[in-house]
Each structure stands twice: as C-alpha cells, then as structure tokens.
Short mmCIF file of C-alpha atoms and ligand atoms in Angstrom, two decimals:
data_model
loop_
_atom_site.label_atom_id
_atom_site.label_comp_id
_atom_site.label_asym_id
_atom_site.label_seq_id
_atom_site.Cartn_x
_atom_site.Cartn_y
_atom_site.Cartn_z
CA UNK A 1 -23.12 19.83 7.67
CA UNK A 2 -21.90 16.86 9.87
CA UNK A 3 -19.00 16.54 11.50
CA UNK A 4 -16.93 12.97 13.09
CA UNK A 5 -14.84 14.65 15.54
CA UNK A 6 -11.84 12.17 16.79
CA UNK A 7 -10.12 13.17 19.35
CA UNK A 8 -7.25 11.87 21.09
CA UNK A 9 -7.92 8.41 20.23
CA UNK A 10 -5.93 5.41 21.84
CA UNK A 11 -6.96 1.87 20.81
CA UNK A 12 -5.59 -0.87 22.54
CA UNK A 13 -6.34 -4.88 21.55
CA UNK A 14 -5.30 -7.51 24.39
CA UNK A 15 -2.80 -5.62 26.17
CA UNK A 16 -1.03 -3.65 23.53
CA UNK A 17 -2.09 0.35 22.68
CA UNK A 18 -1.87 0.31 18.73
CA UNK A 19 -3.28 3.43 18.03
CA UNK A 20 -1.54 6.21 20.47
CA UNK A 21 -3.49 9.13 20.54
CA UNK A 22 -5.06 10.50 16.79
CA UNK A 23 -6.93 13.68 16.57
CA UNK A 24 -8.73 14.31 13.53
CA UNK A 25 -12.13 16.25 12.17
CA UNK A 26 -13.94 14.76 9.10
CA UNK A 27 -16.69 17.65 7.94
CA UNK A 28 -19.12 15.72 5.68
CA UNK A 29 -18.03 16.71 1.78
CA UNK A 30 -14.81 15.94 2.57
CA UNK A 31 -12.17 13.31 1.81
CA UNK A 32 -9.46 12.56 3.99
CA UNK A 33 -6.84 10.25 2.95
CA UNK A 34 -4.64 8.19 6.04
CA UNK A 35 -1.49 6.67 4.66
CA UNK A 36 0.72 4.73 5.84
CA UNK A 37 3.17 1.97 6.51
CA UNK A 38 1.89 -1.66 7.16
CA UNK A 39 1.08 -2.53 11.44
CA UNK A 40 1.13 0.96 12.04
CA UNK A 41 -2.89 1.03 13.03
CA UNK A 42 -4.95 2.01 10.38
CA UNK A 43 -7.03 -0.80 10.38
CA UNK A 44 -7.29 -1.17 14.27
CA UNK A 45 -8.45 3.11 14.55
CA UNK A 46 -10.87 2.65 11.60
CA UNK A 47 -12.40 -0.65 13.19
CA UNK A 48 -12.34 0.89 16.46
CA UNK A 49 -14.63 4.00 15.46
CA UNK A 50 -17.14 1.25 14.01
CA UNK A 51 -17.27 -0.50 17.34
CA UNK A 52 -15.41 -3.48 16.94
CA UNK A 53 -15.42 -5.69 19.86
CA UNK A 54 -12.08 -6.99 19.35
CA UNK A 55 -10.65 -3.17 19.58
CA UNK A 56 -10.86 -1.09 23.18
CA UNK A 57 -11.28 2.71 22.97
CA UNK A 58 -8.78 3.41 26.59
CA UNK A 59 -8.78 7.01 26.00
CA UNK A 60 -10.44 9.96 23.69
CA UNK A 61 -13.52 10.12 22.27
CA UNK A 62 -15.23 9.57 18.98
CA UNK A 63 -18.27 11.77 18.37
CA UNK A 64 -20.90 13.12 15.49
CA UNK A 65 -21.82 16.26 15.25
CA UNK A 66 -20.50 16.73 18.69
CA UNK A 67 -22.39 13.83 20.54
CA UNK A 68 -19.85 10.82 21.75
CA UNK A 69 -21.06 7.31 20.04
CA UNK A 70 -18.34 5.48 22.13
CA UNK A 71 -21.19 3.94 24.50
CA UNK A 72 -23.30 3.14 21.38
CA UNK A 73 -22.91 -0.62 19.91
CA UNK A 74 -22.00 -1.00 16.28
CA UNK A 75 -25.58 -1.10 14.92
CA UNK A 76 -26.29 1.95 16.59
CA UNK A 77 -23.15 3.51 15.29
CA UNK A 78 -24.83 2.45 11.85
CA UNK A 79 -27.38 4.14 12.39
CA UNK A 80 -25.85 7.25 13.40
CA UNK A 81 -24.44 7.56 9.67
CA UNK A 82 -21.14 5.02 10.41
CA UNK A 83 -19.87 3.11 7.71
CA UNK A 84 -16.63 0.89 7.63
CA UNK A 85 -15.50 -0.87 4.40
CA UNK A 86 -13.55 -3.74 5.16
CA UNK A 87 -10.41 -4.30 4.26
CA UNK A 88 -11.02 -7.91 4.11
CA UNK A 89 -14.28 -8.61 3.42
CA UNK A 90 -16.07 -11.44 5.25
CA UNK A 91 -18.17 -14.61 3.47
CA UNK A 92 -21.66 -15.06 4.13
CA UNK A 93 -22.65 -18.18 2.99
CA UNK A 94 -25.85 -19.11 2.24
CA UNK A 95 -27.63 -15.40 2.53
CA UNK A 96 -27.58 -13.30 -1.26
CA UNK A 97 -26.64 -9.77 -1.58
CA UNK A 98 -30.17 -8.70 -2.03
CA UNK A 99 -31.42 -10.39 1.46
CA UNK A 100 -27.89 -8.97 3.11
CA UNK A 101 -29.10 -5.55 1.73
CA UNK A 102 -32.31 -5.42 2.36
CA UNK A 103 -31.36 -6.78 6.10
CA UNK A 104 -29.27 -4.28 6.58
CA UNK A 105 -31.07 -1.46 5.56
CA UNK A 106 -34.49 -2.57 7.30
CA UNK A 107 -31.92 -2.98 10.69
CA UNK A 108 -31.93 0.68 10.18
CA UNK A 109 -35.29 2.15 10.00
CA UNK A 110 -37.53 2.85 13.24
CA UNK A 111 -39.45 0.42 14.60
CA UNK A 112 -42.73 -0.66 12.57
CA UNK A 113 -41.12 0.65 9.50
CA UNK A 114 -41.35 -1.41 6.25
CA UNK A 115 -38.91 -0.82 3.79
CA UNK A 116 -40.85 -1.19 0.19
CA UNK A 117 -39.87 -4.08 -1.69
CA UNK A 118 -40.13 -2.58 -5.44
CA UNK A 119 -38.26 0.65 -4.39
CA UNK A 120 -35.79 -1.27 -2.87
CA UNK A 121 -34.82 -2.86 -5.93
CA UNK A 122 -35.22 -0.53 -8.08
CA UNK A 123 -32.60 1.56 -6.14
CA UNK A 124 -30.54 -1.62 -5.49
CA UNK A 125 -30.28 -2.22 -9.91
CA UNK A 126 -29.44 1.62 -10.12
CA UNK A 127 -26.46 1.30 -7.68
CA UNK A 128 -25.30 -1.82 -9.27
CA UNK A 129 -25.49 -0.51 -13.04
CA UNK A 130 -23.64 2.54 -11.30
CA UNK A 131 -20.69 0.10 -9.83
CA UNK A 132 -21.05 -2.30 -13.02
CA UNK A 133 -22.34 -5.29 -11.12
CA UNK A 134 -23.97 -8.11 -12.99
CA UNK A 135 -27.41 -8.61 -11.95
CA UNK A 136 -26.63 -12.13 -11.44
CA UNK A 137 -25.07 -11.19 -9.01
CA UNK A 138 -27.72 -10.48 -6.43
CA UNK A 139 -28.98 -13.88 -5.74
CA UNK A 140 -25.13 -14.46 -4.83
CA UNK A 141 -24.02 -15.31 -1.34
CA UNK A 142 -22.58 -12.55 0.04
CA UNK A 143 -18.87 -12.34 -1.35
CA UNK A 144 -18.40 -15.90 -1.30
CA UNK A 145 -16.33 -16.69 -4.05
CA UNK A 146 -16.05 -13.25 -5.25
CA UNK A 147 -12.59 -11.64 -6.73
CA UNK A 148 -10.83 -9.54 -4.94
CA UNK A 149 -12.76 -6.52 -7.13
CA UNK A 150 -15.97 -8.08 -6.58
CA UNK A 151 -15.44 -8.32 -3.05
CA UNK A 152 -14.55 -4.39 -2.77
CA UNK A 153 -17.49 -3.68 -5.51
CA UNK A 154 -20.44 -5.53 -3.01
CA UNK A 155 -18.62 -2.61 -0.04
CA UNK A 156 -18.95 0.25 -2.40
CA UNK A 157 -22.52 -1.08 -3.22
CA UNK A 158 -23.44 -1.49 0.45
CA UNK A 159 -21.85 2.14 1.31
CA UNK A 160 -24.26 3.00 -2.12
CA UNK A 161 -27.27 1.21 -0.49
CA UNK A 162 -26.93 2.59 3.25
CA UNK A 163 -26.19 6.13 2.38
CA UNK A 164 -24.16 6.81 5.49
CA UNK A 165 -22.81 10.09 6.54
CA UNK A 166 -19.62 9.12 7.06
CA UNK A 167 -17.80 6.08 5.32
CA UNK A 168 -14.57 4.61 6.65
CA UNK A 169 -12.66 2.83 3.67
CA UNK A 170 -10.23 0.60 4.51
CA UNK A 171 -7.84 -0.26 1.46
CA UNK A 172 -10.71 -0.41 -0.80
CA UNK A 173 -7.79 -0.40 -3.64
CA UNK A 174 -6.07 -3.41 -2.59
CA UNK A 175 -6.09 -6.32 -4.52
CA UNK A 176 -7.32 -4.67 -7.16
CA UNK A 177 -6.15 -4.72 -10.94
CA UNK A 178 -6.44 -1.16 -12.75
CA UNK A 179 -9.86 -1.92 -14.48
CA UNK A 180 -11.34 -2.43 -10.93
CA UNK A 181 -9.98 -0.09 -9.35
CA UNK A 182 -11.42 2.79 -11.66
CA UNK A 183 -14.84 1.19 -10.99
CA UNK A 184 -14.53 1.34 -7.79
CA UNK A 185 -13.28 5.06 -7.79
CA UNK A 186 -15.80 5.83 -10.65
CA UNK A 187 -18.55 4.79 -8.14
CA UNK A 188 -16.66 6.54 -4.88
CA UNK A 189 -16.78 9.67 -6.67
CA UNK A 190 -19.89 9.11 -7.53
CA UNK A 191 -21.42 8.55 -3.88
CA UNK A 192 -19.18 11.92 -3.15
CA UNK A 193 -21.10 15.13 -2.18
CA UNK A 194 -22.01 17.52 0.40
CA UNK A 195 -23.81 14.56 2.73
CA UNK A 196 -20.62 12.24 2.58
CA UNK A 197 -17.53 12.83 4.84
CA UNK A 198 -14.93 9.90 3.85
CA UNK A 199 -12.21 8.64 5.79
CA UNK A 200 -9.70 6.71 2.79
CA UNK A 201 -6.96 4.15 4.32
CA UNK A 202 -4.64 3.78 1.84
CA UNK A 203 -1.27 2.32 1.44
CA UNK A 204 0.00 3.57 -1.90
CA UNK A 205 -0.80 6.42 -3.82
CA UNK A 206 -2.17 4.89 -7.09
CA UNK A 207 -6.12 5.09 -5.47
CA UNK A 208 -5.77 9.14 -5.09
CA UNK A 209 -4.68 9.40 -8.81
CA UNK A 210 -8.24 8.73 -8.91
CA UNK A 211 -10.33 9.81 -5.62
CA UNK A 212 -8.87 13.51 -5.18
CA UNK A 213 -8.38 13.82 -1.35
CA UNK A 214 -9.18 17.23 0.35
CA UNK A 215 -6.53 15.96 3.22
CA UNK A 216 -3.70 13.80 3.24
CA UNK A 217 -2.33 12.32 6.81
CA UNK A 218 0.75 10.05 7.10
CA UNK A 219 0.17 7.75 9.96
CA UNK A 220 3.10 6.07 11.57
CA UNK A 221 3.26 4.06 14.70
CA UNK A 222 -0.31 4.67 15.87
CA UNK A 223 0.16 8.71 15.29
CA UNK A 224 -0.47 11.11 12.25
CA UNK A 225 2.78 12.60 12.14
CA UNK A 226 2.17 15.07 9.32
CA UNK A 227 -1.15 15.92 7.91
CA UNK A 228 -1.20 17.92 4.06
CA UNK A 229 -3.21 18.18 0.74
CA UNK A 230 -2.89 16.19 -2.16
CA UNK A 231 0.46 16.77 -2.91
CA UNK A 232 1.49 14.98 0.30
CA UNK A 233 0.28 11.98 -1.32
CA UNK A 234 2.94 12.32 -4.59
CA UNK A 235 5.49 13.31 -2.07
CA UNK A 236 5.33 10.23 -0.31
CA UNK A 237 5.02 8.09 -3.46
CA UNK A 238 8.18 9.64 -4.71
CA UNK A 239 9.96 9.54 -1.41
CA UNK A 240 8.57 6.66 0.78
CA UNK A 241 7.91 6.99 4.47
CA UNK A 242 10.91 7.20 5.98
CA UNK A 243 11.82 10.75 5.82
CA UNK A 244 8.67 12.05 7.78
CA UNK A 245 9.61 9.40 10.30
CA UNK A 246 12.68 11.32 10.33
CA UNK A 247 10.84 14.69 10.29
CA UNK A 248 8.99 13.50 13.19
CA UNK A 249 11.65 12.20 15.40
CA UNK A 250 13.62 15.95 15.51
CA UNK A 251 10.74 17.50 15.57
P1 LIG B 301 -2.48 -1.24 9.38
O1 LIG B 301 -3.94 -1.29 9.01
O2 LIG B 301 -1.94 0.14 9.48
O3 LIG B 301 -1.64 -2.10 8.50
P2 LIG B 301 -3.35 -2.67 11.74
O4 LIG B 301 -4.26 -1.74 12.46
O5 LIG B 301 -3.98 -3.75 10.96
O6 LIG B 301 -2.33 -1.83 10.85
O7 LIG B 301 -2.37 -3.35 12.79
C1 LIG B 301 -1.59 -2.59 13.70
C2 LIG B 301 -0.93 -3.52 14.70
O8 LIG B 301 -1.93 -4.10 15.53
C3 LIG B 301 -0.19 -4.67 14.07
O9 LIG B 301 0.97 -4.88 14.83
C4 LIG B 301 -1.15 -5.84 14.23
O10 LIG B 301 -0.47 -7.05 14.33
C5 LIG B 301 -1.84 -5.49 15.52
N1 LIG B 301 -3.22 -6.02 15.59
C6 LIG B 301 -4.25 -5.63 14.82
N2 LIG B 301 -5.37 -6.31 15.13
C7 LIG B 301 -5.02 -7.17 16.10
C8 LIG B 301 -5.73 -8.15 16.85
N3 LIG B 301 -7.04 -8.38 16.64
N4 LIG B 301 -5.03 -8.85 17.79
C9 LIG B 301 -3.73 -8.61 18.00
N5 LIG B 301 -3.01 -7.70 17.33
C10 LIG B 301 -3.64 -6.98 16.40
MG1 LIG B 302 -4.90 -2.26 7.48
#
C-alpha cells in the first residue's frame, strides 16, 4: 500500500493564499471525494500537488509513502505515481493521441528504455474499447475539437495508459451529459483497485451516484471543514453548503 500524505497545505498564487492549510491522507484503494463551492480552491490544491508553476506551496508538505515530492518538478512527480485530470483540458494541435501517449509514457521509463510499439497499442485499443473511444480517434490531435465528454474520455484514457498510483480528478463530470458521464464512471471504476488512491473534485453530487466514495470532504474557503462517508455527499445535495459553513463558524 501507498500512501499521499498532505499535510497542512497552503497554496498561494501572486500574492493571495487560496488554499489555507488542508490536511488529508489518500491510502491507495481508496476514493476520496472534495466538494465544494465554486473559488473556494479545489482546483488551485489539486494543481498545486501536481507541481504547477503558476501555484506556490508557502507552507506544509506533500509526500508519498512518506517521502516529500515538493522539491521534485512535475515530470518527476509523474513519475512518482502523480496524476492530475484537468478540469479544463488543454489543445494540442498538431500531435495525435497515440504520439501524446506514447510520449508520455516513454517520458516515464528509465533511461535507455524502449517502450514496445505493438504492446503499446495493443494496450492503448484495450483502454479505448474500455472508455468507448472510436479508434479514429487516435490519429486525432490531442482534444482539439473534442466535446466536452471526449475531452474528459482522452483524461480517463491517459490516467488508463499511465497507471499512476494516485490520480487527482478535477471535475471530470462537468460538462458532461448523462450518457458520458456513465462512461466515464464505468471506466473510473474500472481503473479502481488496490494500486489506485483517487482524489475526486466534485461540485455536485450526481458523479458519486456513480463512483462510490470511501470519504467525503466539504471544502470551503481553502479548508475542509467537515470530512464524512458517502452520505455526506446526499446531505449536501439535499441541503447545499451553507449550513456546514454555519457548522464551521460556531464551531
Ligand atoms: P475551485 O476549483 O474550488 O472552484 P479554484 O482553485 O479554481 O477554485 O480557485 C480558487 C480561487 O483562486 C479563486 O478565487 C480563483 O479566482 C483564484 N485563482 C485560481 N487560479 C488563479 C490564478 N492562476 N491566478 C489568480 N487567481 C487564481
Ligand atoms: Mg475547480
């Protein structure tokens, strides 16, 4: 077993702190689920943890299986089993899924390794029948022109491809119509298992119906301000934020 330890995390970008001070363990097998109003730093904490540039880690650490990866860079984050799923996916013009892939996925192996070309796409055709993605749509530029559910299909298929330890998914559900979205949880559940810790940003409820949490935490101004089980989830559906804000502020 694995574990992404985050402790006391504050994340500031230009001069205002966003995310004020999270502590949270993700055990690989495990889904947590981090809800939560718009602005309140979901985004910014799960970018953060994958080394975003843009995003400065001013206190707390960040570390797997006890080791901090706040000195590493992004690829070497990767490489230590990091994945984030974007909640808006960039355009790559001009380079095809299957190059991206295969980029990405040599990127990772050791120096004078050679990733095997017929393996590759062998596995690359099972993951894509898995997430229901034409075949066409390989020699596609990387999300360019892609629906909203084909955009958040080509991250699940990338998370399929890299096999990380842990996988940070941010929104994966939005913008997507019900048919999509059970594709997408179809092939979430799928990748779930004992070697996969995942970290689900979420705003609404409707994606849980579907990828059954372990943990539920309500974030809320850059702070998890109650942390539960599933339930939490059809609590706040039913009731909206507002009252743990309330909760929190006597407490
Ligand atoms: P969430 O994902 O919970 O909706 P975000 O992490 O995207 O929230 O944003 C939290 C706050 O940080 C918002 O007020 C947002 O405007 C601000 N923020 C996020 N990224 C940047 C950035 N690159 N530059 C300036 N402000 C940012
Ligand atoms: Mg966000």
């Amino acid at each position: 077993m694995s574990s992404l330890e985050i402790k006391n995390l504050h994340v500031s970008t230009g001069d205002k702190e966003i995310v004020k001070g999270v502590t949270l363990t993700i055990n690989t097998g495990e889904i947590h689920a981090i809800m939560g109003p718009n602005g309140t730093g979901k985004s910014t904490m799960a970018k953060a943890i994958a080394g975003h540039p843009d995003y400065v880690i001013t206190e707390g650490d960040v570390l797997i299986d006890g080791k901090s990866i706040l000195e590493m860079e992004s690829d070497e984050r990767a490489r230590e089993g990091i994945f984030l799923a974007f909640q808006y996916p960039s355009e790559i013009p001009g380079v095809s899924i299957a190059n991206f892939m295969r980029a990405a996925i040599q990127a990772r192996m050791g120096e004078g390794e050679e990733i095997d070309a017929s393996g590759y796409y062998k596995r690359l055709y099972q993951k894509m029948d898995l997430l229901k993605i034409d075949r066409k749509f390989t020699s596609r530029s990387v999300n360019e022109g892609f629906s909203g559910g084909e955009k958040k299909r080509s991250e699940i298929l990338q998370m399929a491809m890299l096999e990380p330890r842990f996988a940070l998914m941010d929104e994966t559900d939005s913008g997507l119509d019900i048919d999509a979205l059970k594709v997408v949880s179809d092939g979430v559940n799928q990748l779930r298992g004992p070697n996969l810790g995942i970290l689900l940003i979420t705003h609404y409820q409707r994606l849980l119906g579907y990828i059954v949490p372990d943990h539920v935490h309500v974030m809320i101004d850059g702070r998890i301000v109650k942390s539960g089980d599933k339930s939490l989830a059809l609590e706040l559906e039913s009731r909206g934020y507002d009252w743990v804000k309330q909760e929190f502020a006597n407490a």
